[in-house]
Short mmCIF file of C-alpha atoms in Angstrom, two decimals:
data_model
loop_
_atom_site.label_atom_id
_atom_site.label_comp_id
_atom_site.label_asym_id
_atom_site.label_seq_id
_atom_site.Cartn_x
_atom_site.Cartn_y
_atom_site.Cartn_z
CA UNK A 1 -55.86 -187.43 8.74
CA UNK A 2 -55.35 -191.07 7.79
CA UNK A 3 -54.42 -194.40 9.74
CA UNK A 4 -51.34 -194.26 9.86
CA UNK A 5 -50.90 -197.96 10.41
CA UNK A 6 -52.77 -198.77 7.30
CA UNK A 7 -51.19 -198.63 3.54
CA UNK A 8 -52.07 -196.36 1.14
CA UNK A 9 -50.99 -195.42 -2.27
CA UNK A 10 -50.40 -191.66 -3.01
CA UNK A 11 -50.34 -190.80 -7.02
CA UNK A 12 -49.24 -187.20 -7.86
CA UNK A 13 -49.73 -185.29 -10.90
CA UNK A 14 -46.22 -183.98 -12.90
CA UNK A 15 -46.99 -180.46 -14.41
CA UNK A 16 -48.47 -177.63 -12.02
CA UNK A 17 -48.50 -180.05 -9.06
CA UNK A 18 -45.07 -181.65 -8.14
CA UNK A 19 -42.95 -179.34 -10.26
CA UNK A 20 -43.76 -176.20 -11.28
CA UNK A 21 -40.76 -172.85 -11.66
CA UNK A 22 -39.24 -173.22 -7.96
CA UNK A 23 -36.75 -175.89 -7.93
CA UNK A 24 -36.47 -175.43 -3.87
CA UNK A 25 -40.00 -176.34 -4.02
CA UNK A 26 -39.31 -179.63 -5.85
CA UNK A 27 -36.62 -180.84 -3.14
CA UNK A 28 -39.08 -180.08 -0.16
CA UNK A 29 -41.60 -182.06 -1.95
CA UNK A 30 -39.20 -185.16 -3.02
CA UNK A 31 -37.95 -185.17 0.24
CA UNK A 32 -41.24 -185.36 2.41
CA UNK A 33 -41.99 -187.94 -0.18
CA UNK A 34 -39.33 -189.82 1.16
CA UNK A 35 -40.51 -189.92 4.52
CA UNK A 36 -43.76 -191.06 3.31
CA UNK A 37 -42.28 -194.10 0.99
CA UNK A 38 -40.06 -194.78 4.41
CA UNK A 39 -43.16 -195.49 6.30
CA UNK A 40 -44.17 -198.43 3.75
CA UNK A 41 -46.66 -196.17 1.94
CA UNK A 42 -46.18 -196.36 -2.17
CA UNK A 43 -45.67 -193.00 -4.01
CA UNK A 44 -46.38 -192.93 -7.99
CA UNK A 45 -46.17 -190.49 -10.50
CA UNK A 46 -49.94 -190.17 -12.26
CA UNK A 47 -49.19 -187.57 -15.26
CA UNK A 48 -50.39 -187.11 -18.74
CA UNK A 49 -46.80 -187.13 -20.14
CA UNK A 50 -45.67 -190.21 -21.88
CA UNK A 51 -42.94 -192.17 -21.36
CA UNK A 52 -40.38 -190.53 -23.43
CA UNK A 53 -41.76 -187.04 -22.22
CA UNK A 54 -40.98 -187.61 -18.59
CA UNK A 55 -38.72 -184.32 -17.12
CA UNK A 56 -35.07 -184.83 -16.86
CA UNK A 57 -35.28 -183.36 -13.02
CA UNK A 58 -37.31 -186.45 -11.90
CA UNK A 59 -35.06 -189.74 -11.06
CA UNK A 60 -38.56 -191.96 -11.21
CA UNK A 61 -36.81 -195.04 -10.70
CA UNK A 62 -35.19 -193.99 -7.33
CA UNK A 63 -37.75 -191.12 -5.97
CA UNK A 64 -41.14 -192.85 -6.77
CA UNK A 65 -42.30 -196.60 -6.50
CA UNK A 66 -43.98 -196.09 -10.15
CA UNK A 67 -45.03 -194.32 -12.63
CA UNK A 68 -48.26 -194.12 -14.37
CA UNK A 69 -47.47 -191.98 -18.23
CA UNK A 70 -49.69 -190.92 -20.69
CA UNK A 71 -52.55 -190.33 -19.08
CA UNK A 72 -53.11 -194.32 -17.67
CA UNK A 73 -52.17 -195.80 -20.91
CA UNK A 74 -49.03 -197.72 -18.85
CA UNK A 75 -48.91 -198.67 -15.35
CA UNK A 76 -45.66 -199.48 -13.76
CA UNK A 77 -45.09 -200.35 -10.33
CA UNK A 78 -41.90 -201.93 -8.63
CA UNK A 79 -40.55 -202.60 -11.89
CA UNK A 80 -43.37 -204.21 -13.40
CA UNK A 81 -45.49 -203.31 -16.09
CA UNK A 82 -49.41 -203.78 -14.53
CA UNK A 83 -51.16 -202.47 -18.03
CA UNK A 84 -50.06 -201.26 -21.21
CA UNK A 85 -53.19 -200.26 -23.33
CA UNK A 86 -51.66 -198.07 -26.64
CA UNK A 87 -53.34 -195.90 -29.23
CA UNK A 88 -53.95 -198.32 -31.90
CA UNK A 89 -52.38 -198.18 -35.14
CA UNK A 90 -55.51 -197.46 -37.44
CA UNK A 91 -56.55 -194.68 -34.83
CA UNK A 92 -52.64 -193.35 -35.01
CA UNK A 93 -52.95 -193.47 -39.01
CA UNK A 94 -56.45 -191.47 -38.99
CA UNK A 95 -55.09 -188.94 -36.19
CA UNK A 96 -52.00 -188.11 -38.61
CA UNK A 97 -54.01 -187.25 -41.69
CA UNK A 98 -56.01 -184.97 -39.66
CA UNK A 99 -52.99 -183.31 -37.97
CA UNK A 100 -50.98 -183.34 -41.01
CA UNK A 101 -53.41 -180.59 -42.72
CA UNK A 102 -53.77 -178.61 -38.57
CA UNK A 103 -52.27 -175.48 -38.64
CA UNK A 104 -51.56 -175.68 -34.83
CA UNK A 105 -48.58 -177.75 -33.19
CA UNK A 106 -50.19 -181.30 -32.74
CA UNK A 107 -47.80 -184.36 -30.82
CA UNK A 108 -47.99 -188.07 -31.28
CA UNK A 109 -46.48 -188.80 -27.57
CA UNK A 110 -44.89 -192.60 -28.26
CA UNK A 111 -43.59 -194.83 -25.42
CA UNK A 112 -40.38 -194.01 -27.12
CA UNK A 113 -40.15 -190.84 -29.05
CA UNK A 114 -42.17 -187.95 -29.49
CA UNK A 115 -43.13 -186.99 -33.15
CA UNK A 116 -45.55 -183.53 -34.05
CA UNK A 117 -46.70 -181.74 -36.94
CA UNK A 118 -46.11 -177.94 -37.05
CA UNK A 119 -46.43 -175.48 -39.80
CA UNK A 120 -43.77 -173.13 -38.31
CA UNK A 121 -40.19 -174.02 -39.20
CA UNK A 122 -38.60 -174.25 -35.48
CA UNK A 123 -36.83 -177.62 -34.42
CA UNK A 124 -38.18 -179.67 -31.17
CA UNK A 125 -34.66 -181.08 -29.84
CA UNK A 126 -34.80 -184.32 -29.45
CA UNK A 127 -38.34 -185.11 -31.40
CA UNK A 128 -39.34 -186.05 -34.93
CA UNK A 129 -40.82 -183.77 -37.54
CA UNK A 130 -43.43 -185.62 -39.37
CA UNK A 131 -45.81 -184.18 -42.57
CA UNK A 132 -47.82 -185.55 -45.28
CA UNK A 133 -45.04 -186.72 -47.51
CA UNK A 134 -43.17 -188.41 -44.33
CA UNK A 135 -45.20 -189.61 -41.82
CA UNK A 136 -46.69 -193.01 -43.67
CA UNK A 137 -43.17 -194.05 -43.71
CA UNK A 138 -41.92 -193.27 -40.22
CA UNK A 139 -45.02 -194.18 -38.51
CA UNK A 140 -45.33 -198.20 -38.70
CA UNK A 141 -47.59 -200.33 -36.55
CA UNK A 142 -44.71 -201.53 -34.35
CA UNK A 143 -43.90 -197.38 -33.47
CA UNK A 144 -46.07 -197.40 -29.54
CA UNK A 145 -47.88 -193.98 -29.43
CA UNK A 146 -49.64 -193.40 -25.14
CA UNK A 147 -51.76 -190.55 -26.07
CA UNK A 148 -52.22 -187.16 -28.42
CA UNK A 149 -51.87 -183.87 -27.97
CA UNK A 150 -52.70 -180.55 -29.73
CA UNK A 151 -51.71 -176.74 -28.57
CA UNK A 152 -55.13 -174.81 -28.42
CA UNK A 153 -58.14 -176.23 -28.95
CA UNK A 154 -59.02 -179.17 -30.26
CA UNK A 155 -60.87 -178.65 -33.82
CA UNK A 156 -64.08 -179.57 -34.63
CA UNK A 157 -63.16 -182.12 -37.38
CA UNK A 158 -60.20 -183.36 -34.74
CA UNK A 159 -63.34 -183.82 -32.23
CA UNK A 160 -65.88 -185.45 -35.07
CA UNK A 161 -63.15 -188.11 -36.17
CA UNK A 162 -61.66 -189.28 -33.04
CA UNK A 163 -64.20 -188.73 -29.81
CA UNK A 164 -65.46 -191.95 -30.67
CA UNK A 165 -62.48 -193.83 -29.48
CA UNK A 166 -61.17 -191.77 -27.81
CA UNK A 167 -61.56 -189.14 -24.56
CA UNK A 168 -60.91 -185.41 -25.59
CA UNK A 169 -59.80 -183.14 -22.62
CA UNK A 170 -59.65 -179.80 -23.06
CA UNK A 171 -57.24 -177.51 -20.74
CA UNK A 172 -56.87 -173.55 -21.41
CA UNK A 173 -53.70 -174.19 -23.08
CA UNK A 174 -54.21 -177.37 -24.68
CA UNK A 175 -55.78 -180.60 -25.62
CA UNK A 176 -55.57 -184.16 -24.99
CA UNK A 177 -56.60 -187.11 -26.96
CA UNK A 178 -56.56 -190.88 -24.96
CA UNK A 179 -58.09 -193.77 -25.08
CA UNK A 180 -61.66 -193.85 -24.15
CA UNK A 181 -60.43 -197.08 -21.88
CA UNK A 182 -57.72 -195.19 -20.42
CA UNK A 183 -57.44 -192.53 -17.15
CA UNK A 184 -55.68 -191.63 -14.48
CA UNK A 185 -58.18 -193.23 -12.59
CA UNK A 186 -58.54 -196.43 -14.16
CA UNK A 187 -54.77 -196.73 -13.79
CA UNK A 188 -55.04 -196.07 -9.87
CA UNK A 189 -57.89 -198.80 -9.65
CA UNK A 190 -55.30 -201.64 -11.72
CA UNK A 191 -52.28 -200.31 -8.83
CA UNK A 192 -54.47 -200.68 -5.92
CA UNK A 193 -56.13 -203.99 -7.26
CA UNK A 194 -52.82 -205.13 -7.93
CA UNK A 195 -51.63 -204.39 -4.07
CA UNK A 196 -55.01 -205.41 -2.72
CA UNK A 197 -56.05 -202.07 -0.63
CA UNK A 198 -59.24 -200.34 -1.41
CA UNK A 199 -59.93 -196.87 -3.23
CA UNK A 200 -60.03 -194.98 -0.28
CA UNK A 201 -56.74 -196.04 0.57
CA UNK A 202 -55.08 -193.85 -2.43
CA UNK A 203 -54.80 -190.37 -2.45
CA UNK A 204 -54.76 -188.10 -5.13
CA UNK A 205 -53.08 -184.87 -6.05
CA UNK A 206 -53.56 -182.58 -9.42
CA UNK A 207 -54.68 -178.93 -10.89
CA UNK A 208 -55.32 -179.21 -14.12
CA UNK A 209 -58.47 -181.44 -15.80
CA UNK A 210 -56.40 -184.12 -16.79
CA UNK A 211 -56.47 -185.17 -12.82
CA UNK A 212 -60.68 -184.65 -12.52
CA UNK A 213 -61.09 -187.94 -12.58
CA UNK A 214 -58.45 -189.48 -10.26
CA UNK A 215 -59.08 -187.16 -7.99
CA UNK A 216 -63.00 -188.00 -7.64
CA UNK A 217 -62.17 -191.73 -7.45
CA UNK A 218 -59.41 -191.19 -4.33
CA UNK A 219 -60.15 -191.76 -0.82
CA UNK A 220 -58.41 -188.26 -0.32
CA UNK A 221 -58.19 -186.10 -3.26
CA UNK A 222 -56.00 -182.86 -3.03
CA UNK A 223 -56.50 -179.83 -5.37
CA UNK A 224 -53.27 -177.28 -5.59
CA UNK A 225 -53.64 -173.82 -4.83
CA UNK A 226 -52.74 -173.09 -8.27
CA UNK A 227 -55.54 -175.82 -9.71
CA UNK A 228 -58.37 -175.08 -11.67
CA UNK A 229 -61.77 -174.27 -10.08
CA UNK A 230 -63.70 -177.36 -11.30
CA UNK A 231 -60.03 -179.50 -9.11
CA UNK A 232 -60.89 -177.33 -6.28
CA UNK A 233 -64.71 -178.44 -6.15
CA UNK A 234 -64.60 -181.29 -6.02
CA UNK A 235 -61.15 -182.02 -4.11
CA UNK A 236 -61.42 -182.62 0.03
CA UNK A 237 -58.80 -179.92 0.63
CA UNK A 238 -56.62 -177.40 -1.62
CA UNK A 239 -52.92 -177.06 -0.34
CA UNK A 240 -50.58 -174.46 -1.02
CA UNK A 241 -49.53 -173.52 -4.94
CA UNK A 242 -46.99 -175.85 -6.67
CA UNK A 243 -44.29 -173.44 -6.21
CA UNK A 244 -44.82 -173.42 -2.73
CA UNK A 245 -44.50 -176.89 -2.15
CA UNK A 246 -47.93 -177.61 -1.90
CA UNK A 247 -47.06 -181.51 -2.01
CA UNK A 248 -45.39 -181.47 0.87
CA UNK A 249 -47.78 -179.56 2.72
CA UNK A 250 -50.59 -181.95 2.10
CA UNK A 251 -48.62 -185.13 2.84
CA UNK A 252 -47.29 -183.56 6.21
CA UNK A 253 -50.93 -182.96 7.04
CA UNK A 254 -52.13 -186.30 5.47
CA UNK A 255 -49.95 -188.47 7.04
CA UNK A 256 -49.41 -185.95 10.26
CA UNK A 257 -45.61 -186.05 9.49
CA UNK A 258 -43.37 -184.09 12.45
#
């Protein structure tokens, strides 16, 4: 499907696309992506996640070239960081009084911690439980927040006070708040500006919303069999469902792997 002699730059999704419930599904897929990396192709992770959110399962230092985390707001590659474009701290100050007084579960993803406010009383191992009386004091300017997110639906007065900033994506089961300069997209333009190969030289894989716009802006963009309709439209092929190894599939046909 591709020149194989030329380099390209394949950036896949985290959630619903490279993992999803089958772990035998996950090997196939990390090992065709091997093959692919042997060839002298790079292989990054493109997810919404942020950096402290990233699944234990994944070793993205020795199964991927680089990893771009909450939704483009860092690009790493090789080691390096190519762009590092954070929430800034007035916008994290004016997102907390709003989610302070949310009844719904809303997250402050950080580079290095994860911190939410939640009316209900159950514990999120491993992340920090701000509220009203709390949060001025644990979150300082130096405290680097990638992105927000909210369970549900992003409220009205969440929309009003932050859309113009920021992007608000809405997926059935939750919401995302970046930066309006930030994508999954933009952060595939800075990695193949940075190696010097054109657009149509990166492919793209993804389901949910989240991966509309990366997958537009790819020379090959792949929708999952499990991916929304709006992925599917606009995608140049679906593959099979995540827990089918879909990955795989499409790089073995991409790359015309034996």
């Amino acid at each position: 499907m591709v020149k194989t002699s030329d380099r390209y730059v394949v950036f896949l999704d985290i959630d619903g696309t490279l993992m999803g419930k089958n772990p035998k599904a996950l090997e196939q897929n990390l090992s065709i992506i091997q093959k692919v990396r042997s060839l002298g192709h790079k292989v990054l992770i493109n997810t919404g996640r942020a950096t402290s959110y990233m699944p234990k399962d994944l070793n993205l230092v020795k199964d991927f070239d680089g990893v771009v985390s909450g939704a483009g707001a860092i690009v790493r590659l090789d080691g390096k960081v190519l762009s590092r474009k954070l929430m800034n701290f007035d916008m994290v100050i004016e997102a907390c009084k709003l989610f302070a007084d949310s009844p719904i579960l809303c997250v402050l993803e950080g580079e290095e911690n994860i911190y939410y406010f939640a009316e209900d009383r159950l514990e999120r191992e491993g992340w920090i439980r701000l509220d009203k009386s709390n949060y001025a004091n644990i979150i300082t300017p130096d405290i680097p927040v990638e992105k927000f997110t909210v369970l549900g639906t992003i409220s009205k007065e969440i929309s009003t006070a932050l859309n113009e900033e920021c992007v608000l994506i809405q997926n059935p089961a939750y919401g995302e708040i970046i930066r309006r300069d930030c994508s999954k997209a933009s952060a595939m333009k800075i990695v193949a500006d940075y190696l010097d190969i054109p657009m149509s030289h990166c492919i793209a894989m993804g389901d949910s919303m989240n991966d509309y716009d990366m997958i537009e802006a790819a020379g090959v963009g792949v929708a999952m069999g499990n991916a929304i309709d709006k992925i599917k439209e606009i995608a140049d092929f679906t593959t099979s469902d995540v827990n089918e190894a879909g990955v795989a599939e499409a790089l073995i046909k991409i790359f015309d792997l034996k």
